[in-house]
Every structure is written in C-alpha cells, then in structure tokens.
Amino acid sequence: MPGDPKPILAVEGLSIRFRGQSQDLVDGVSFDLAAGETLCIVGESGCGKSLTALALMGLLPQPAARISAGRAVFEGRDLVTLDAEAMSDIRGNRMAMVFQEPMTSLNPAFTIGDQIAEAVRRHRPVDRAAARARAREMLDRVRIPAPDARLDEYPHQLSGGMRQRAMIAMALANDPALIIADEPTTALDVTIQAQILRLIRQLQAETGTALILITHDLGVVAETADRVAVMYAGRIVEEGPVAAVFDDPQHPYTIGLMASVPSLGRRAGRLQTIPGLVPAPEAMPAGCRFAARCPFAEPACTAAAPALAAIGPGHRVACRRAPLESHVAEAAA
Amino acid sequence: MTAPAETVAPVLETRGLERRFVTHRPLFGAPTVVQAVNGVDLAIREGETFAIVGESGCGKSTLARMLIGLIRPSAGEVLYRGRDISHLPAREMRGLRRELQFIFQDPFSSLNPRMSVGRLIEEPMQAHGIGTPAERRARVAYLLGRVGLRPEHAGRYPHEFSGGQRQRIGIARALASGPRVLIGDEPVSALDVSIQAQVVNMLEELKDEFGLTLIVIAHDLAVIRHMSDRVAVMYLGEVVETGPVDAIFEAPAHPYTRALMTAIPAPVPGSRPETAGIVEGDVPSPTAPPPGCRFHTRCPFAEARCKTERPRLAPGPGGRLVACHLAGRLPDFAPRTLAPGLTSGAARRFGLWRAARGGDVATSKIPPAEERRP
Ligand SMILES: Nc1ncnc2c1ncn2[C@@H]1O[C@H](COP(=O)(O)OP(=O)(O)OP(=O)(O)O)[C@@H](O)[C@H]1O
Ligand SMILES: Nc1ncnc2c1ncn2[C@@H]1O[C@H](COP(=O)(O)OP(=O)(O)O)[C@@H](O)[C@H]1O
Ligand code: SF4
Ligand code: SF4
Ligand SMILES: [Mg+2]
Ligand SMILES: [Mg+2]
C-alpha cells in the first residue's frame, strides 16, 4: 500500500504450477496487506483464489502443485522459502485459515473444546486447564450461546453457522496477525451469512487482525473489503480500494462481472453477459487471458500479457486499453 | 413483462399440501418425523414465472417434486389443469411427465455419464413415443442450437462439458418432450455469475418461444426479482408470504421476508448500516418446529399469541397473501434496492460494455481458447 512502509504481508510475483504443465496456472500475483486491513480476492470458480490461499499457508497439494516463482514476505520472513517445520510454527499461530466447509477442518472425533485447546497448546506453553479456559473464552468471543455446554459438543452437533463460528474461534485462538478465509459463508444460508459477516467485521475491529477474504460474491466484497483484488484465470487483473473498484471499474472483466449481476431493483431488460467460458487451466492463452471473452480486445492484446499498472491512487489494472473511454468511442446510451 | 391476469385458471394448484419424512425409526418409542412441507396452498398461473425462495431445508425441493409428481404428498392434493395428480397410478403419471419437466440443480450429477448428449436429449422423446428417429435427431440438433451448443456436441459425453454447458444440456433434455411446465430446482445456483446471466437470459427466451410456465426455486433474491412475476417465500415448510414480485420486493410485509432482504449483501460499498436488523439465531430443526408461528423464535416482533397460534395466509397490500398476526401493523420497512453501478463512473463503463457487446452477440475478435473442461 502506498504510504505504508511496512505491510505485514507482501506478495510479489507469486506463481503456482501443476506437475507436468508448461505454464503457471497462478501467474505473478502481487499485493501488499497492511496490519488490520481486509483484502477481498474475488473471481469465478477455478481462477486460482484457493490455490493462492493454500500457497500462502504452505498447504498446496503435494506433490501435484508447487510455487514456481515469487515471494511472500510475512512479518519479515519469506514464506516461500521456509521449511515445513517453520511453516507449521506459523500456521494456526501467526496466521490461520478458515475454510468454506468447516467439517473438512474440524475433526469429527473430538469435541470443539478439545480441538481449540489443542490448537492453543500446539503453539503455547500452557496447561490443559488454561487451554480449555482459552477455548471457552474464544467461543464466547465468537458469540456462541452457552459456550460452556458447547465446549463438550462434537462438530456434528452444531449447525453450519455454529460450526463456522467455532472455526473462526479456533483461527483466532492464538491472536494471529493474519487470517485467510476461503469462501467462509458460501455454504451458509443468507441470514446466517449476514450474522457471520457481521461477526467478522466486529472481531476485526476488536483484534486488529488482517484478513484475506476469498469470495465469488460481489455483495460480500462490498460489505467487507477495504481493498479488493479481482482475479481472472490465475492473474490479478484489477486491484484497489473497494470504493475505487466499484465506482470506477477499469478492467473489462470487472466491468462485465458487475454488469452481469441482477439488481434487487425493478427489472431492466435482459441481463448483461460475458460471452464464452473461462480458459481451461492446461490451455491458458498467451497474452491477456481475458482476450477471447473481451469485447474490447484487439490483436495486440494476445501478443503480451498486460502488466498490472497504476491508474489511480492505490488502484491498478492489467489492461492495455484502460481507461476504456480514451480508446473506445462512447455510446450515446 | 406483465403478470398474467388473475382470472386465468391456474395451471398448477396445491391444496393443503403436506409431506412428512420419517428420518429415524427406533425399535421402541416414536419415530423422528420431518415435516418438510406443511399445509401449502398455491396457485400457479399459465405462462407466468413463479419463484419459490427460502433457506436450506425449508421444503422448496420437496414442494417442487410434489408439484410434478416425483414424490407423493402425505396429505393434500396437487391439481394440474384442475385434475388431482397426486394419486395417479404410476403409468398415467409417466405419461403426464411429458408435460411437466424438471431441471435439476447439480449439472454434475443429474446427467447419466454413460449416455452421449444426443442420447440424453433424445431419451425423453423416445420414452413418450414422439417422432421418428430422423425427426428426433433433427429436434436434438435444434434444441442443442437453442441452448447455445453445437449440433456436433450430440456425440460427446457430459464430462466433456463445463458446469454451465451441462446445465444447458439438462435444459435441452427437459424441453425435449415439449413440456408445458418447467420446474427448475436452483437451476443457476451452481453457476458463476457470468455464466448464470447467460443461462437466465436463455431460460427467459425459451419460455417465450415454447410458451412455458416456469417455476424456479432459487435462494438468490436478485435472480428472483429479475426473472419472476410472482414469488412464494417459505420458512420451515410453510409459505409465509406470496404475491407479485414487485409488490413484495418494494414493501415486504412478513418479518421473515424482511429478514431475507436485509441479509443479502448488496454490491454497493458502504450500503449496509452497521445497525441493520440482522435476525439472530439459527433456523430451528424441522423435526421439532416451534409451535404457533414457526418464525417466532427469531422474530423481533413476536408477541405472546405468536407462540401458540399459527398465523394463516391472509390478503395484504398489492395482491399478496401474508401469514403474520401483526401484518399491517408492523413499522414501515425500507428495502434495499441497490444496484451496482450507481455512480456515474461505473454507469459510464457499463454503457461502454453494453455498446461493445452489441446486445447478446459475442463480439470478441479473438478466437476462443479450447473450451474449459472441469
Ligand atoms: N489438486 C489439483 N490437481 C489438479 N488441478 C487442480 C488441483 N487443485 C486445483 N486445481 C485446478 O486449479 C484451478 C484453480 O483452482 P482453485 O481451487 O484455486 O480455484 P478457485 O478460484 O478457488 O475455484 P473455486 O471457486 O471453484 O473453489 C482449477 O482449474 C482447478 O481445477
Ligand atoms: N427423502 C428424505 N428423507 C428424509 N428427510 C428428507 C427427505 N427429503 C427432504 N427431507 C427433509 O425435508 C426438509 C426439507 O427438505 P428440502 O425439500 O430438500 O428443502 P430445500 O430444498 O429447501 O433444501 C429438510 O429438513 C430435509 O432434510
Ligand atoms: S488487454 Fe485487451 S483483451 Fe485484455 S482486457 Fe484489456 S482490452 Fe480486453
Ligand atoms: S406471527 Fe408473530 S412471530 Fe410470526 S412473523 Fe408475525 S409477528 Fe413474527
Ligand atoms: Mg475455491
Ligand atoms: Mg433443495
């Protein structure tokens, strides 16, 4: 972030490649995150959001995928070069992850209380009683009613929303500097999603934890983000303060995505669409990866990948024709 | 789009429709019963798009499956063109299936992976003895084109297609027998936004072309507002509010409808006041629904009688029905009708996009890369 000399996380050119492929699937992802800041990563399925998160957490599927280039400096250390032991000291401690489906990360055989206490004892020299007290405190923190009783319940005894609260409690148990939440509310009903998003905002104000929130829902972005990074086919195509990206969308993909969302207001004709499909991961096109779907594409777009370049304060876009109106005659709409 | 007039006879009607499932039958004692649908009365008009909305487990799919005879009700009846179809013998029901078709939510599991796309689309025609083999093949090719696929796709298999394309195949298959009513159970929920918009537009075009009555289940309120004429909001197996989409979205009357509208995140930064009325608590288990008004455990307006007395659907403003003891006496509610692109900067870019897209025609001059496979 300009003007902020010390981001807690600085990602630079992060690239991920699958075994046997000649191209990077996630290609040159760069962003900075300041303490206490929320960055939303938004994009359609398959664009590499989860892979980016897993790479930062040292959890890429091994040996299928590896980081092929780049750095990710977190609290002064490059996560990309850390060994497995150093990574597991950081994971669940200085940085923690919340997944879409809490059942994949909660162990069905242990109580919620035991699992949170265990997460505490893995990183702190405290006795069982102190760890259990911390677990209870965390359940209270995430507004789980009757925390004493919940401590001794098993994951399957909780509703989806309560399980997600328990996951957040576990993630926060060691006061991390950074939480990465991958679609934390996607599997939840809309009234429960609203509760969890509010909880996340409240906890962030209380704890000052930085947050990377991954979502495909522009509504969730608008409600949660300080800054937003739009991903398409493995690359960040636009990044900036949330108001700038929503009020002044620059990349054709961002514009097309926003224009495709039906509004809650009165119907205004057919929806706008983005033609075509996302490219197959094993056949990423050369140059701008959006070119085959972009109504503004010109032959030069496929020659070289456009760089993510500044277009406004803290606002960057990877399109050789941005800002569009300086290249495209405006329609008298 | 104007809603068909009220005088038109309903194409589908339910009366006191109920469905219970036994989820656990112990050796001794009472079995555990889920009341999935509890006393639903609906009338769906010819040619309209009717939406059913509610949170997971509220009974939408069970209701939809009863509407076309895929499952039988525990009580009540389903009338198709005035005739009770809920107790038809299986053979007659199979015949009726030609007119009542279903689109499933999950494009990945609803298509037989061992059948080619051509076979999948032809099968319903064969089952109903429609056309000669040559006519059926011609209709397969026509339907593929209509859903935005190519005739040569008929020889391919479902796994070779993306989620959005599989949903198109499912839609072509549902259209094959020439149905009058199409029910989509979350037909676009599994799709990404840009693909969802393509399929929504396509469904609307097909509805006009084939003169369909469309029933859509969705949890995305914006999709419902965009697509439908009327809507039914369900909570724990019951319809709590139903009526014209515009009336309900502009002034939701039931506290649960209001809660849904408050909860959706609008794609406009800063549009949610921190104090917004988010309802608390979880949806109670449908095995033990609360007595009285089923929403009373979460309703900010609940009174003593709400805990004991079930509110019945009663007429409210704008041609709606609402089931709430306090209907008409609740404080006014300002719904959020925010659309993205309210600012001039965004509106201008959307204008450029629209102009460059030139309607629904793909305008990119760059040939598409190989199609994405899952
Ligand atoms: N273990 C794996 N082996 C091979 N390909 C993989 C693997 N994991 C992910 N991929 C592929 O990598 C691409 C990006 O995956 P990723 O899960 O990061 O995307 P995403 O944007 O988070 O998608 P979604 O929103 O669907 O979860 C996809 O094309 C996916 O099929
Ligand atoms: N075949 C079944 N056996 C047992 N319970 C069922 C069955 N089908 C649905 N249910 C239950 O009925 C309720 C309503 O389900 P459903 O109609 O699928 O809701 P929705 O589609 O809104 O998610 C849920 O509690 C569900 O678990
Ligand atoms: S670089 Fe070209 S193809 Fe890519 S988004 Fe910009 S105009 Fe479209
Ligand atoms: S009947 Fe009572 S509890 Fe039910 S929605 Fe109305 S006010 Fe709320
Ligand atoms: Mg993902
Ligand atoms: Mg369902």
Coordinates of C-alpha atoms in Angstrom, one line a residue, chain B residues 30 42 46 49 60 74 90 102 113 133 147-148 184-185 197 201 205 212 215 221 268 289 324:
Chain B
A30 CA -41.9 -42.6 18.4
L42 CA -50.5 -22.2 -4.1
E46 CA -50.4 -20.4 -17.1
T49 CA -42.7 -17.4 -13.9
K60 CA -38.6 -26.0 -1.6
S74 CA -48.6 -37.2 2.8
A90 CA -47.5 -44.7 -11.9
F102 CA -37.7 -30.8 -14.1
P113 CA -22.3 -40.0 -17.5
P133 CA -35.7 -41.5 -35.3
V147 CA -29.4 -23.7 -25.7
G148 CA -26.2 -22.4 -27.2
G184 CA -36.0 -25.6 -12.1
D185 CA -34.6 -26.5 -8.7
A197 CA -26.5 -14.5 -16.5
N201 CA -31.4 -15.0 -20.3
E205 CA -36.0 -16.7 -24.3
L212 CA -43.8 -22.4 -20.9
I215 CA -41.4 -22.4 -11.7
L221 CA -33.3 -12.8 -4.3
V268 CA -22.5 -1.3 -3.2
P289 CA -40.6 -26.9 14.5
C324 CA -48.4 -12.9 10.3

